[in-house]
Amino acid sequence: MGDKAHAHPGAAGRAVTADHPSCVRNVVLVGHSGSGKTTLVEALALTAGAVNRAGRVEDGTTVSDHDETEHRRQRSVQLSLVPLAWDGIKVNLLDTPGYADFVGELRAGLRAADAALFVVSAAEGTEGITGATRMVWEECAAVGMPRAIVVTHLDSARADFADITRRCAEAFGADDPDAVLPLYLPLHGEQGPDGHAPVTGLIGLLSQRVYDYASGERKESEPGADQLPPLREAREKLIEGIIAESEDESLMDRYLGGEDIDFTTLVDDLERAVARGVFHPVLAAAPAAEGARQGIGTVELLELVTGGFPTPLEHPVPAVTAPDGTARARLTCDPRGPLAAEVVKTASDPYVGRISLVRVFSGTLRPDETVHVCGHGQVGRGHEGRSLLEADERVGALSAPFGKQQRPLTRCVAGDMACVAKLHRAETGDTLSGKDGPLLMEPWDMPDPLLPLAVRAHGKADEDKLSQGLSRLVAEDPTMRLEQNPDTQQLVLWCLGEAHADVALERLRGRYGVQVDVVAHKVALRETFADRAVGRGRHVKQSGGHGQYAICEIEVEPLPGGSGIEFVDKVVGGAVPRQFIPSVEKGVRAQAAKGVACGYALVDVRVTLLDGKAHSVDSSDAAFQTAGALALREAAAGAGIHLLEPVAEVRVLVGDDHVGAVMSDLSGRRGRVVGTEQAPGGRTLVRAEVPEIEIGRYAVDLRSLSQGTGRFSRAYARHEPMPAQLSERFREQARTAP
């Protein structure tokens, strides 16, 4: 690698197309926020000739100009596709957000890609390799996805390429540190007054050549005498690492026997080892200087991507079934095969409407053809989001995104990606297939949103638009969930974190013109009787003509949790006529639903109708309903009322180093730890029961406790009596409420 003559396609202004899967590379960029992923994408676009020397597309925008929210926040918040061409290969770069709140966009990128570039900042030392990044590395390793590492921010005063490479080997090469090795060493220029020597190029370890970018153009030369000792030492280690992963078992014996392995053999073995996901080269890259045509290391990185990363032909197609669950034969990446594509992202454009980013796994997708749309509902959560969707839709225009532009395409072959306009029914995760052979792809896992955001329309004008705006947000982002809570009557948008929630509100305002107010999220409390009580309901009114007359006497006693409301009739002698007994029950149940102390539903009691009185003319269904409600309220006034709070079963998966902090935190939330068990990868599963009032912000707090590596799930367990001091606080709030 490093001595090829490259053809620069000059693709600016034209859509990059692919005729066959072998001419495509799908690469996702992974790294925490601020590591330099987007800057790297722009540098690669410049080197590939997709943008001009100012880094601009012909309309003056950059390849990273996608979303106004990103501009305001100076942070990527969504998955973006940048297609490039290099040496006749189409490279689809998938730039993902690095912030944990947008992990859904990252997982969509992993689904669509065949290889990953992990971007690590040399300026941040150990902090540049976060626990969350290591977890993504492990996920890629579990499925055998090829990975390489790109070191950025080499010009920082703290940058130390040798140190960051060693740290990468420790973090990512736990099983085999010699499988994480650099392909190039940085070339430093003259030392400045501050003692810092800028990086001006690279030294190729396999090619033993110097690639100097100081002039703004990549120039090749022989290494100097002072560069040979470190070059030889690093080169020997690299060769040993490559040979150790070689499929040619005789190569190690030849090398140990003193044979000089030729350059071509080493490069071929390196590329095969990278494609198999067993060797992970470390490269360095930096953006181009002002007026330069190439950034440092960008040519070398594009060589690795096109030569070492696998084609879609080598990536297994996700399993498919018929919509009814009937098994189907495993598909292959064949442009002539049956159509099987997947919506990996959905977005809305104010001018074009809905745009779906689609990865075609089999067959060829063309504009204006009719496809079958089939979906699981919300990605990774089975059929909970909505019932299985099936519909035929006509595909709109196909295009390749480039910044704010959409460049037309005539087709999208298996292995490639494209944007599809006007798929009104398709949502993220849905499958597109031939209408005569409908298919459904196995969904990918998405995290469950666990941070509640209760919202209401700001004004009357916003009420009509709110529901549609929220529905569109959820359709675009499967890591959001919309809930209309029947107990609290709140509209709740469940998000992954505070930044996720802020972006949702910003898009509601900017994209859909909906102003909303955020209100305190309510937890569905309950009320119940602490002991036995009796009550008498008397509803007697005379106002001329027919009056209202109904009297009933009841007894209320508590029942075990989960019993609900029982109504028992023990009236004798017809004191309450038979036709009005259901009326009493209806009134009791209506009052129980409204609550008897703080406005929360009454549960787990038995109400027994003992006696009553009726009038031959003035008694009615409505009168006895009112009397039943009054009797229940009187019984409650003379009895102790417990407030019941929901308790959740919480399962926290966290690294062993953070178990103590997590368990202590759960105890501080009035939680009861009920067990722990070891999990793979040096993690522990902590099981606890915690009041839901205490875990409203746990999605945010756990991230801080575990340095972004902890995960948790929650499920309703039961309602339990609330502590007296906390209960009194809620009673006081109910008394002072307007």
XYZ file of C-alpha atoms in Angstrom:
738
model
C 0.000 0.000 0.000
C 1.188 3.493 -0.710
C 2.703 3.337 -4.221
C -0.355 3.258 -6.440
C -1.102 5.884 -9.067
C -4.592 7.149 -8.376
C -7.204 8.447 -10.744
C -9.091 11.353 -9.200
C -12.640 11.116 -10.497
C -13.579 14.758 -10.138
C -17.033 13.735 -9.045
C -18.145 17.181 -7.942
C -21.577 17.886 -9.367
C -22.321 14.306 -10.421
C -23.893 11.404 -8.604
C -21.510 8.543 -7.906
C -22.991 5.318 -9.248
C -22.099 1.633 -8.970
C -22.831 -1.049 -11.544
C -21.991 -4.063 -9.387
C -21.617 -4.897 -5.664
C -17.905 -5.548 -6.166
C -17.486 -1.828 -6.901
C -19.009 -0.694 -3.574
C -17.579 -0.208 -0.076
C -19.953 0.704 2.762
C -18.046 2.153 5.709
C -19.414 3.518 8.994
C -17.397 6.004 11.052
C -17.550 5.411 14.812
C -16.184 7.603 17.586
C -17.246 9.823 20.428
C -18.378 13.395 19.905
C -15.456 15.658 19.005
C -13.175 12.899 17.733
C -13.161 14.411 14.225
C -15.406 12.070 12.193
C -17.141 14.791 10.170
C -13.873 16.654 9.525
C -12.352 13.389 8.317
C -15.261 12.806 5.924
C -14.781 16.287 4.484
C -11.037 15.659 4.077
C -11.691 12.401 2.236
C -14.224 14.162 -0.005
C -11.592 16.749 -0.916
C -8.976 14.115 -1.728
C -11.471 12.171 -3.850
C -12.288 15.298 -5.850
C -15.889 15.443 -4.679
C -15.492 19.019 -3.389
C -13.281 21.952 -4.341
C -10.204 23.167 -2.476
C -12.341 25.258 -0.176
C -14.144 22.064 0.830
C -17.340 23.186 -0.903
C -19.845 21.567 -3.228
C -20.691 23.631 -6.295
C -23.663 25.272 -4.535
C -21.330 26.605 -1.821
C -22.351 24.144 0.888
C -20.182 21.430 2.424
C -20.761 17.687 2.481
C -21.659 17.997 6.167
C -24.445 20.531 5.514
C -27.440 18.370 6.331
C -29.491 19.732 9.193
C -29.969 23.183 10.731
C -30.026 21.562 14.171
C -26.475 20.311 13.637
C -25.291 23.792 12.647
C -26.758 25.375 15.756
C -25.404 22.708 18.068
C -22.033 22.228 16.326
C -22.553 18.498 16.784
C -23.765 15.644 14.589
C -27.189 14.436 15.662
C -28.104 12.180 12.763
C -26.694 9.582 10.401
C -25.480 11.060 7.122
C -24.322 9.399 3.899
C -21.491 10.837 1.803
C -20.764 8.835 -1.406
C -17.309 9.182 -2.969
C -15.422 7.540 -5.833
C -11.825 6.315 -5.635
C -10.005 4.166 -8.199
C -13.295 3.073 -9.773
C -14.798 2.104 -6.409
C -17.844 3.795 -4.898
C -17.258 4.453 -1.194
C -20.360 5.130 0.905
C -19.176 6.893 4.063
C -21.718 6.787 6.897
C -20.976 9.550 9.388
C -22.621 8.814 12.750
C -23.207 10.994 15.817
C -20.769 10.393 18.655
C -23.070 11.458 21.476
C -24.762 8.657 23.409
C -28.265 10.134 22.994
C -28.123 9.397 19.259
C -26.977 5.789 19.451
C -29.986 4.841 17.323
C -28.370 6.634 14.379
C -25.133 4.741 15.075
C -26.902 1.380 15.074
C -28.603 2.206 11.795
C -25.162 2.993 10.359
C -23.770 -0.312 11.626
C -26.685 -2.136 9.991
C -26.037 -0.497 6.604
C -22.238 -0.856 6.636
C -19.873 -3.695 5.824
C -16.859 -2.280 7.694
C -16.098 0.326 10.369
C -13.549 3.094 10.871
C -13.045 3.887 14.550
C -11.961 7.516 14.853
C -9.801 8.335 17.892
C -8.496 11.783 18.825
C -4.795 11.918 19.680
C -5.457 15.120 21.633
C -7.520 13.356 24.284
C -5.280 10.489 25.325
C -7.147 7.877 27.341
C -10.349 9.958 27.227
C -10.348 9.563 23.446
C -11.295 5.900 23.794
C -14.512 5.871 25.798
C -16.221 2.871 27.316
C -19.096 3.340 24.877
C -16.659 3.185 21.942
C -15.171 -0.036 23.313
C -18.665 -1.522 23.573
C -19.335 -0.752 19.891
C -15.982 -2.356 19.027
C -17.065 -5.512 20.862
C -20.397 -5.534 19.027
C -18.567 -5.335 15.695
C -16.193 -8.096 16.805
C -19.133 -10.333 17.719
C -20.386 -10.259 14.117
C -16.912 -10.250 12.528
C -17.181 -6.770 11.032
C -13.816 -5.542 9.690
C -12.441 -2.552 11.616
C -9.608 -0.074 11.270
C -8.569 2.819 13.503
C -7.925 6.380 12.369
C -6.032 8.757 14.666
C -6.978 12.433 14.294
C -5.899 15.771 15.836
C -2.223 14.960 15.345
C -1.277 18.643 15.506
C -2.464 19.007 19.080
C 0.226 19.801 21.637
C -0.853 16.675 23.549
C -0.734 14.404 20.520
C 1.538 11.372 20.810
C 0.977 8.895 17.988
C 3.014 6.096 19.591
C 1.143 6.474 22.887
C -2.336 6.592 21.349
C -1.497 3.545 19.193
C -0.461 1.652 22.316
C -3.686 2.665 24.049
C -5.718 1.517 21.045
C -3.994 -1.882 21.201
C -4.839 -2.129 24.904
C -8.462 -1.068 24.425
C -9.295 -2.851 21.175
C -6.810 -5.721 21.074
C -7.662 -7.430 24.348
C -7.412 -10.883 22.779
C -4.463 -10.094 20.500
C -2.681 -6.718 20.918
C -0.450 -7.540 17.920
C -3.554 -7.404 15.721
C -3.754 -3.618 16.305
C -0.684 -2.042 14.685
C 0.129 1.102 12.658
C 0.664 0.974 8.907
C 2.399 4.356 8.839
C 4.426 6.546 11.181
C 3.894 10.321 11.279
C 6.484 12.495 9.556
C 7.293 15.633 11.558
C 8.433 18.943 10.191
C 10.785 21.448 11.771
C 10.287 22.243 15.419
C 8.703 25.625 16.100
C 9.515 28.172 18.850
C 7.053 26.416 21.163
C 8.955 23.142 20.766
C 6.130 21.548 18.745
C 6.995 19.811 15.460
C 3.951 19.678 13.141
C 3.018 16.515 11.286
C 3.717 17.053 7.577
C 3.336 13.536 6.168
C 3.629 9.814 6.744
C 6.264 7.098 6.502
C 4.954 3.845 4.994
C 6.081 0.804 6.985
C 5.454 -1.749 4.222
C 6.474 0.372 1.250
C 9.398 1.992 3.160
C 8.598 5.278 1.430
C 8.000 8.799 2.713
C 4.762 10.590 1.719
C 5.219 14.304 2.304
C 2.131 16.589 2.219
C 3.949 19.787 3.262
C 3.507 21.387 -0.172
C -0.229 20.688 -0.314
C 0.344 17.809 -2.741
C 1.385 14.285 -1.816
C 5.055 13.771 -2.747
C 6.899 10.463 -2.453
C 10.570 9.972 -1.574
C 13.114 7.672 0.064
C 13.381 7.782 3.876
C 16.333 9.628 5.382
C 19.048 7.917 7.404
C 17.595 9.237 10.677
C 14.193 7.755 9.800
C 15.411 4.218 9.086
C 15.909 2.844 12.663
C 12.360 3.568 13.933
C 10.952 2.531 10.542
C 12.685 -0.878 10.629
C 11.642 -1.613 14.216
C 7.977 -0.783 13.570
C 8.074 -2.564 10.189
C 9.298 -5.835 11.688
C 6.539 -5.790 14.272
C 3.934 -5.034 11.583
C 5.167 -7.841 9.312
C 5.048 -10.305 12.198
C 1.491 -9.173 13.007
C 0.374 -9.582 9.377
C 2.006 -12.990 8.981
C 0.478 -14.186 12.263
C -2.983 -13.570 10.769
C -2.099 -14.884 7.304
C -4.093 -17.711 5.754
C -0.783 -19.010 4.342
C 0.549 -21.077 7.257
C 3.938 -21.506 5.561
C 4.580 -17.764 5.512
C 5.660 -17.595 9.164
C 8.156 -20.431 8.702
C 9.611 -18.679 5.649
C 9.868 -15.389 7.528
C 11.492 -16.965 10.602
C 13.877 -18.762 8.255
C 15.208 -15.382 7.118
C 13.336 -15.070 3.825
C 12.481 -11.505 2.800
C 8.727 -11.548 2.125
C 8.003 -9.405 -0.924
C 5.866 -6.256 -0.701
C 3.023 -7.558 -2.885
C 2.562 -10.673 -0.741
C 2.509 -8.590 2.441
C -0.072 -6.147 1.042
C -2.291 -8.960 -0.236
C -2.117 -10.732 3.138
C -2.794 -7.483 4.971
C -5.883 -6.750 2.883
C -7.225 -10.280 3.386
C -6.633 -10.105 7.159
C -8.420 -6.749 7.367
C -11.353 -8.007 5.278
C -11.686 -11.078 7.529
C -11.848 -8.839 10.605
C -8.780 -10.361 12.296
C -6.277 -7.510 11.801
C -6.990 -3.870 12.610
C -4.543 -1.347 11.151
C -3.994 2.050 12.732
C -3.702 5.030 10.385
C -3.262 8.765 10.913
C -5.205 11.486 9.102
C -5.459 15.265 9.180
C -7.482 17.781 7.128
C -5.828 19.624 4.285
C -4.081 22.925 4.937
C -5.486 26.116 3.414
C -5.434 25.771 -0.389
C -4.081 22.206 -0.337
C -5.757 19.515 -2.403
C -5.148 16.585 -0.070
C -5.250 16.063 3.675
C -2.485 14.088 5.371
C -3.183 10.374 5.282
C -6.372 10.615 3.229
C -4.894 8.861 0.201
C -3.590 6.060 2.424
C -6.968 5.715 4.132
C -8.846 5.528 0.828
C -6.358 2.872 -0.329
C -7.162 0.800 2.758
C -10.919 1.236 2.348
C -10.936 0.250 -1.340
C -8.274 -2.472 -1.078
C -8.689 -3.894 2.424
C -12.359 -3.540 3.306
C -14.795 -6.179 2.020
C -17.320 -5.755 -0.749
C -21.039 -6.232 -0.022
C -20.675 -9.643 -1.698
C -18.803 -10.776 1.422
C -21.402 -9.427 3.865
C -24.239 -11.829 4.796
C -27.699 -10.552 3.913
C -29.969 -10.319 6.993
C -32.369 -13.238 7.371
C -35.749 -12.813 5.679
C -39.167 -14.398 6.091
C -42.508 -13.987 4.425
C -44.724 -11.412 6.205
C -46.643 -14.275 7.852
C -43.423 -15.656 9.344
C -42.883 -18.447 6.819
C -39.163 -19.128 6.336
C -37.498 -18.031 3.127
C -34.173 -19.088 1.637
C -31.192 -16.947 2.594
C -30.617 -14.231 0.006
C -27.295 -13.268 -1.539
C -26.039 -9.894 -2.706
C -27.084 -10.385 -6.325
C -28.332 -7.449 -8.460
C -30.407 -9.946 -10.470
C -31.938 -11.571 -7.380
C -35.292 -10.788 -5.749
C -35.550 -7.261 -4.403
C -34.823 -6.955 -0.678
C -33.972 -3.502 0.650
C -34.265 -1.856 4.026
C -35.033 1.675 5.191
C -32.138 2.561 7.507
C -33.152 6.185 8.060
C -36.186 8.386 7.481
C -36.057 12.172 7.235
C -38.335 15.010 6.184
C -37.361 17.693 3.717
C -39.489 20.888 3.681
C -39.484 20.900 -0.142
C -39.337 17.225 -1.175
C -41.246 15.671 1.743
C -40.273 12.355 3.273
C -36.909 10.935 2.170
C -35.876 7.373 3.014
C -32.243 6.262 3.056
C -32.311 2.692 1.744
C -29.687 -0.075 1.688
C -30.346 -2.584 -1.075
C -29.247 -6.061 0.005
C -30.552 -8.029 -2.997
C -31.912 -7.160 -6.429
C -31.956 -3.713 -8.029
C -34.161 -0.790 -7.023
C -35.377 1.540 -9.779
C -37.408 4.773 -9.794
C -41.153 4.653 -10.380
C -41.499 0.922 -9.697
C -44.064 -0.412 -7.224
C -42.632 -2.183 -4.181
C -44.129 -3.965 -1.201
C -43.492 -2.258 2.144
C -43.488 -4.494 5.177
C -42.452 -3.492 8.698
C -42.249 -4.666 12.276
C -43.406 -1.398 13.725
C -40.711 0.100 15.880
C -37.289 -1.337 15.101
C -35.980 -3.962 17.481
C -39.119 -4.062 19.615
C -41.127 -6.639 17.702
C -44.740 -5.624 17.155
C -45.138 -3.342 20.157
C -44.921 -0.093 18.211
C -47.775 -0.824 15.811
C -49.274 -3.794 14.066
C -47.385 -5.336 11.158
C -47.551 -2.927 8.241
C -48.063 -4.150 4.705
C -48.661 -1.862 1.755
C -47.750 -1.444 -1.887
C -46.088 1.879 -2.721
C -44.657 3.443 -5.803
C -41.007 4.407 -5.455
C -40.293 8.050 -6.204
C -37.032 9.444 -7.512
C -33.748 7.817 -6.469
C -30.885 10.088 -5.525
C -27.481 10.232 -3.887
C -27.215 12.781 -1.063
C -24.378 15.274 -1.068
C -24.689 17.952 1.568
C -28.028 19.643 0.945
C -28.177 18.344 -2.629
C -29.916 15.228 -3.930
C -28.232 14.018 -7.129
C -30.436 11.825 -9.362
C -29.745 8.106 -9.803
C -31.173 5.766 -12.423
C -30.892 2.641 -10.235
C -29.455 1.257 -7.019
C -27.905 -2.210 -7.242
C -27.505 -4.778 -4.474
C -24.904 -3.630 -1.966
C -25.419 0.074 -2.666
C -27.430 2.800 -0.930
C -29.704 5.543 -2.187
C -32.278 8.035 -1.013
C -35.863 7.321 -2.051
C -38.456 10.079 -2.253
C -42.145 9.863 -1.344
C -42.328 6.526 0.446
C -45.218 7.786 2.553
C -45.928 4.543 4.408
C -42.397 3.235 4.984
C -40.663 3.889 8.293
C -37.166 3.212 9.585
C -36.525 -0.536 9.670
C -39.176 -1.443 7.096
C -38.423 -3.856 4.254
C -38.933 -3.047 0.569
C -39.424 -6.069 -1.677
C -41.102 -7.102 -4.904
C -44.899 -6.880 -4.729
C -45.157 -10.434 -6.082
C -42.742 -11.830 -3.488
C -43.169 -9.883 -0.221
C -40.348 -10.257 2.296
C -39.677 -9.138 5.843
C -36.127 -8.634 7.141
C -35.050 -9.535 10.621
C -34.924 -6.230 12.578
C -31.832 -4.842 14.233
C -31.703 -4.060 17.947
C -32.465 -0.541 19.086
C -32.200 0.800 22.633
C -35.476 1.380 24.440
C -36.101 5.082 25.177
C -36.385 5.453 28.948
C -36.357 9.220 29.590
C -39.916 10.653 29.665
C -40.728 14.083 28.254
C -44.296 15.228 28.961
C -45.500 17.876 26.497
C -48.619 19.860 25.682
C -49.512 22.270 22.918
C -48.478 25.832 23.688
C -51.610 27.354 22.205
C -54.798 26.545 20.350
C -53.080 26.863 16.973
C -50.552 24.211 17.992
C -53.079 21.605 19.138
C -54.068 20.495 15.642
C -50.435 20.204 14.469
C -49.014 18.565 17.606
C -50.223 15.020 17.000
C -49.056 14.988 13.367
C -45.688 16.498 14.252
C -45.024 13.990 17.030
C -46.103 11.086 14.819
C -43.645 12.160 12.126
C -40.828 12.455 14.664
C -41.447 8.919 15.888
C -41.666 7.591 12.321
C -38.255 9.139 11.555
C -36.579 8.043 14.785
C -37.419 4.578 16.163
C -35.538 5.392 19.377
C -38.415 7.700 20.292
C -41.726 6.389 21.589
C -44.989 8.306 21.879
C -47.418 7.495 24.682
C -50.844 8.901 25.552
C -50.975 7.894 29.223
C -54.564 7.001 30.132
C -53.928 7.358 33.878
C -52.255 10.769 33.947
C -53.800 12.082 30.694
C -50.333 13.230 29.639
C -48.786 13.090 26.191
C -45.331 11.620 26.781
C -42.441 11.444 24.319
C -39.920 8.858 25.541
C -36.325 9.710 24.562
C -32.799 8.370 25.112
C -31.472 11.419 26.936
C -31.710 15.162 27.424
C -29.959 16.078 24.167
C -32.249 13.673 22.302
C -35.273 15.391 23.877
C -33.928 18.881 23.077
C -33.428 17.965 19.415
C -36.979 16.568 19.256
C -38.419 19.840 20.598
C -36.244 21.871 18.232
C -37.438 19.859 15.239
C -41.053 20.217 16.311
C -40.615 23.990 16.293
C -38.384 24.385 13.250
C -39.566 21.615 10.953
C -43.256 21.294 11.797
C -44.031 24.724 13.255
C -45.353 23.340 16.536
C -44.714 25.177 19.812
C -44.966 22.940 22.873
C -44.621 23.386 26.614
C -42.711 20.818 28.648
C -44.519 19.897 31.870
C -43.534 17.761 34.830
C -43.911 14.076 34.074
C -46.478 12.431 36.312
C -46.311 8.902 37.655
C -49.595 7.001 37.868
C -50.248 6.795 41.636
C -53.182 4.951 43.178
C -55.257 5.220 46.341
C -56.589 2.509 48.600
C -58.259 2.199 52.010
C -55.976 1.489 54.950
C -58.798 -0.129 56.978
C -62.505 -0.837 57.017
C -64.926 2.118 56.781
C -68.611 2.814 56.233
C -70.298 5.595 54.348
C -73.783 6.925 53.704
C -74.710 8.662 50.496
C -77.841 10.856 50.622
C -78.969 12.611 47.464
C -82.350 14.250 48.062
C -83.476 17.307 46.114
C -86.909 18.784 45.458
C -87.226 21.556 42.902
C -90.769 21.246 41.552
C -91.971 18.399 39.384
C -89.931 15.235 39.677
C -87.273 15.502 42.381
C -84.203 13.382 43.070
C -84.184 10.869 45.888
C -81.603 8.175 46.629
C -79.979 6.978 49.838
C -77.475 4.142 50.127
C -75.196 2.791 52.817
C -71.965 1.005 52.010
C -69.062 -0.693 53.694
C -65.546 -0.490 52.237
C -62.693 -2.823 53.143
C -59.159 -3.143 51.707
C -58.145 -6.080 49.517
C -54.738 -7.493 48.551
C -52.760 -5.651 45.850
C -53.943 -6.270 42.317
C -57.533 -7.077 43.300
C -59.078 -4.016 41.684
C -62.603 -2.968 42.728
C -65.140 -5.538 43.934
C -68.810 -4.612 44.370
C -71.054 -6.801 46.531
C -74.821 -6.469 46.955
C -76.145 -7.387 50.444
C -79.362 -5.382 50.371
C -82.352 -7.216 51.870
C -86.054 -6.474 51.761
C -85.867 -4.347 48.642
C -84.586 -1.272 50.461
C -82.844 -0.405 47.206
C -84.932 -1.568 44.236
C -83.140 -4.132 42.096
C -83.082 -1.876 39.036
C -81.032 0.748 40.936
C -78.342 -1.530 42.385
C -76.277 -1.376 39.128
C -76.680 2.425 39.347
C -75.086 2.463 42.799
C -72.226 0.328 41.482
C -71.774 2.631 38.501
C -71.573 5.660 40.773
C -69.088 3.946 43.084
C -66.827 2.926 40.215
C -66.995 6.393 38.623
C -65.946 7.987 41.901
C -63.205 5.378 42.410
C -61.757 6.293 38.995
C -61.594 9.961 40.072
C -60.061 9.145 43.457
C -61.203 9.983 46.977
C -58.214 11.814 48.484
C -55.704 13.234 45.984
C -57.337 12.617 42.640
C -55.698 9.235 41.922
C -57.703 6.137 41.026
C -58.924 4.041 43.973
C -58.014 0.341 43.764
C -57.938 -2.876 45.778
C -61.138 -2.444 47.814
C -64.383 -4.327 48.263
C -67.482 -2.115 48.350
C -70.542 -3.752 49.895
C -73.988 -2.189 49.491
C -75.792 -2.799 52.821
C -78.931 -0.685 52.829
C -80.691 2.287 51.342
C -83.949 4.053 50.625
C -85.856 4.904 47.464
C -88.900 6.968 46.451
C -91.571 5.607 44.158
C -91.536 8.752 41.991
C -88.307 10.701 42.582
C -85.746 7.865 42.550
C -83.802 7.406 39.331
C -80.656 5.885 37.847
C -78.855 9.234 38.018
C -79.864 9.820 41.641
C -78.508 6.464 42.808
C -75.287 6.974 40.845
C -74.785 10.240 42.724
C -75.646 8.615 46.045
C -73.137 5.802 45.431
C -70.366 8.341 44.747
C -71.278 10.353 47.855
C -71.239 7.210 50.014
C -67.742 6.306 48.842
C -66.462 9.831 49.550
C -67.947 9.791 53.052
C -66.359 6.421 53.783
C -63.004 7.774 52.636
C -63.344 10.855 54.865
C -63.570 8.645 57.914
C -60.818 6.189 57.009
C -57.084 6.219 56.427
C -56.160 6.397 52.756
C -52.878 4.988 51.526
C -51.206 6.379 48.429
C -49.777 3.587 46.274
C -46.793 4.180 43.995
C -45.748 2.006 41.039
C -42.637 -0.094 41.553
C -40.531 -1.174 38.576
C -38.369 -4.217 38.101
C -35.055 -2.727 36.996
C -32.230 -4.690 35.371
C -28.924 -2.826 35.114
C -26.065 -4.203 33.023
C -22.854 -2.483 34.047
C -19.100 -3.028 34.033
C -17.724 -4.730 37.140
C -15.825 -1.544 38.056
C -19.084 0.362 38.467
C -21.222 -2.211 40.315
C -20.636 -0.676 43.756
C -21.585 2.820 42.621
C -24.703 1.548 40.852
C -25.921 -0.474 43.846
C -25.317 2.438 46.205
C -27.227 4.749 43.875
C -30.165 2.330 43.648
C -30.350 2.154 47.432
C -30.459 5.950 47.542
C -33.496 5.770 45.280
C -35.361 3.588 47.817
C -34.526 0.579 45.643
C -34.158 -2.999 46.835
C -31.434 -4.995 45.136
C -32.815 -8.511 44.704
C -29.839 -10.159 43.039
C -26.732 -9.905 40.899
C -25.216 -12.229 38.337
C -22.122 -12.229 36.170
C -22.499 -11.382 32.493
C -20.029 -11.820 29.612
C -17.378 -9.198 28.940
C -16.544 -8.291 32.535
C -20.047 -7.037 33.308
C -22.570 -7.631 36.060
C -26.356 -7.709 35.845
C -27.942 -6.026 38.862
C -31.632 -6.773 39.485
C -33.573 -4.408 41.715
C -37.057 -3.145 42.518
C -37.263 0.655 42.490
C -40.204 3.083 42.812
C -40.871 4.641 39.420
C -40.901 8.116 40.947
C -37.189 7.673 41.648
C -36.061 6.618 38.159
C -37.512 9.304 35.920
C -33.994 10.556 35.074
C -32.173 7.269 35.562
C -31.304 7.074 31.848
C -29.186 10.219 32.312
C -27.827 9.417 35.780
C -26.718 5.873 34.919
C -24.708 7.217 31.995
C -22.763 9.456 34.395
C -22.293 6.674 36.945
C -20.964 4.180 34.417
C -19.044 6.509 32.057
C -21.578 5.809 29.329
C -21.315 2.007 29.430
C -24.303 1.078 31.622
C -27.621 -0.072 30.243
C -30.893 -0.739 31.981
C -34.399 -1.941 31.345
C -37.535 -1.470 33.386
C -40.871 -3.236 33.667
C -43.881 -2.539 35.868
C -44.029 -4.868 38.869
C -46.827 -3.651 41.180
C -48.108 -0.745 43.268
C -46.939 -0.437 46.878
C -47.837 1.957 49.751
C -45.805 5.150 49.632
C -43.818 6.217 52.712
C -45.863 8.500 54.992
C -43.599 11.547 54.606
C -43.638 11.367 50.807
C -47.339 10.607 50.796
C -48.045 13.761 52.800
C -46.144 15.827 50.269
C -48.405 14.585 47.465
C -51.504 15.235 49.582
C -50.361 18.793 50.166
C -49.818 19.266 46.430
C -53.358 17.998 45.800
C -54.805 20.393 48.398
C -53.033 23.448 46.962
C -53.552 22.577 43.293
C -55.670 25.169 41.414
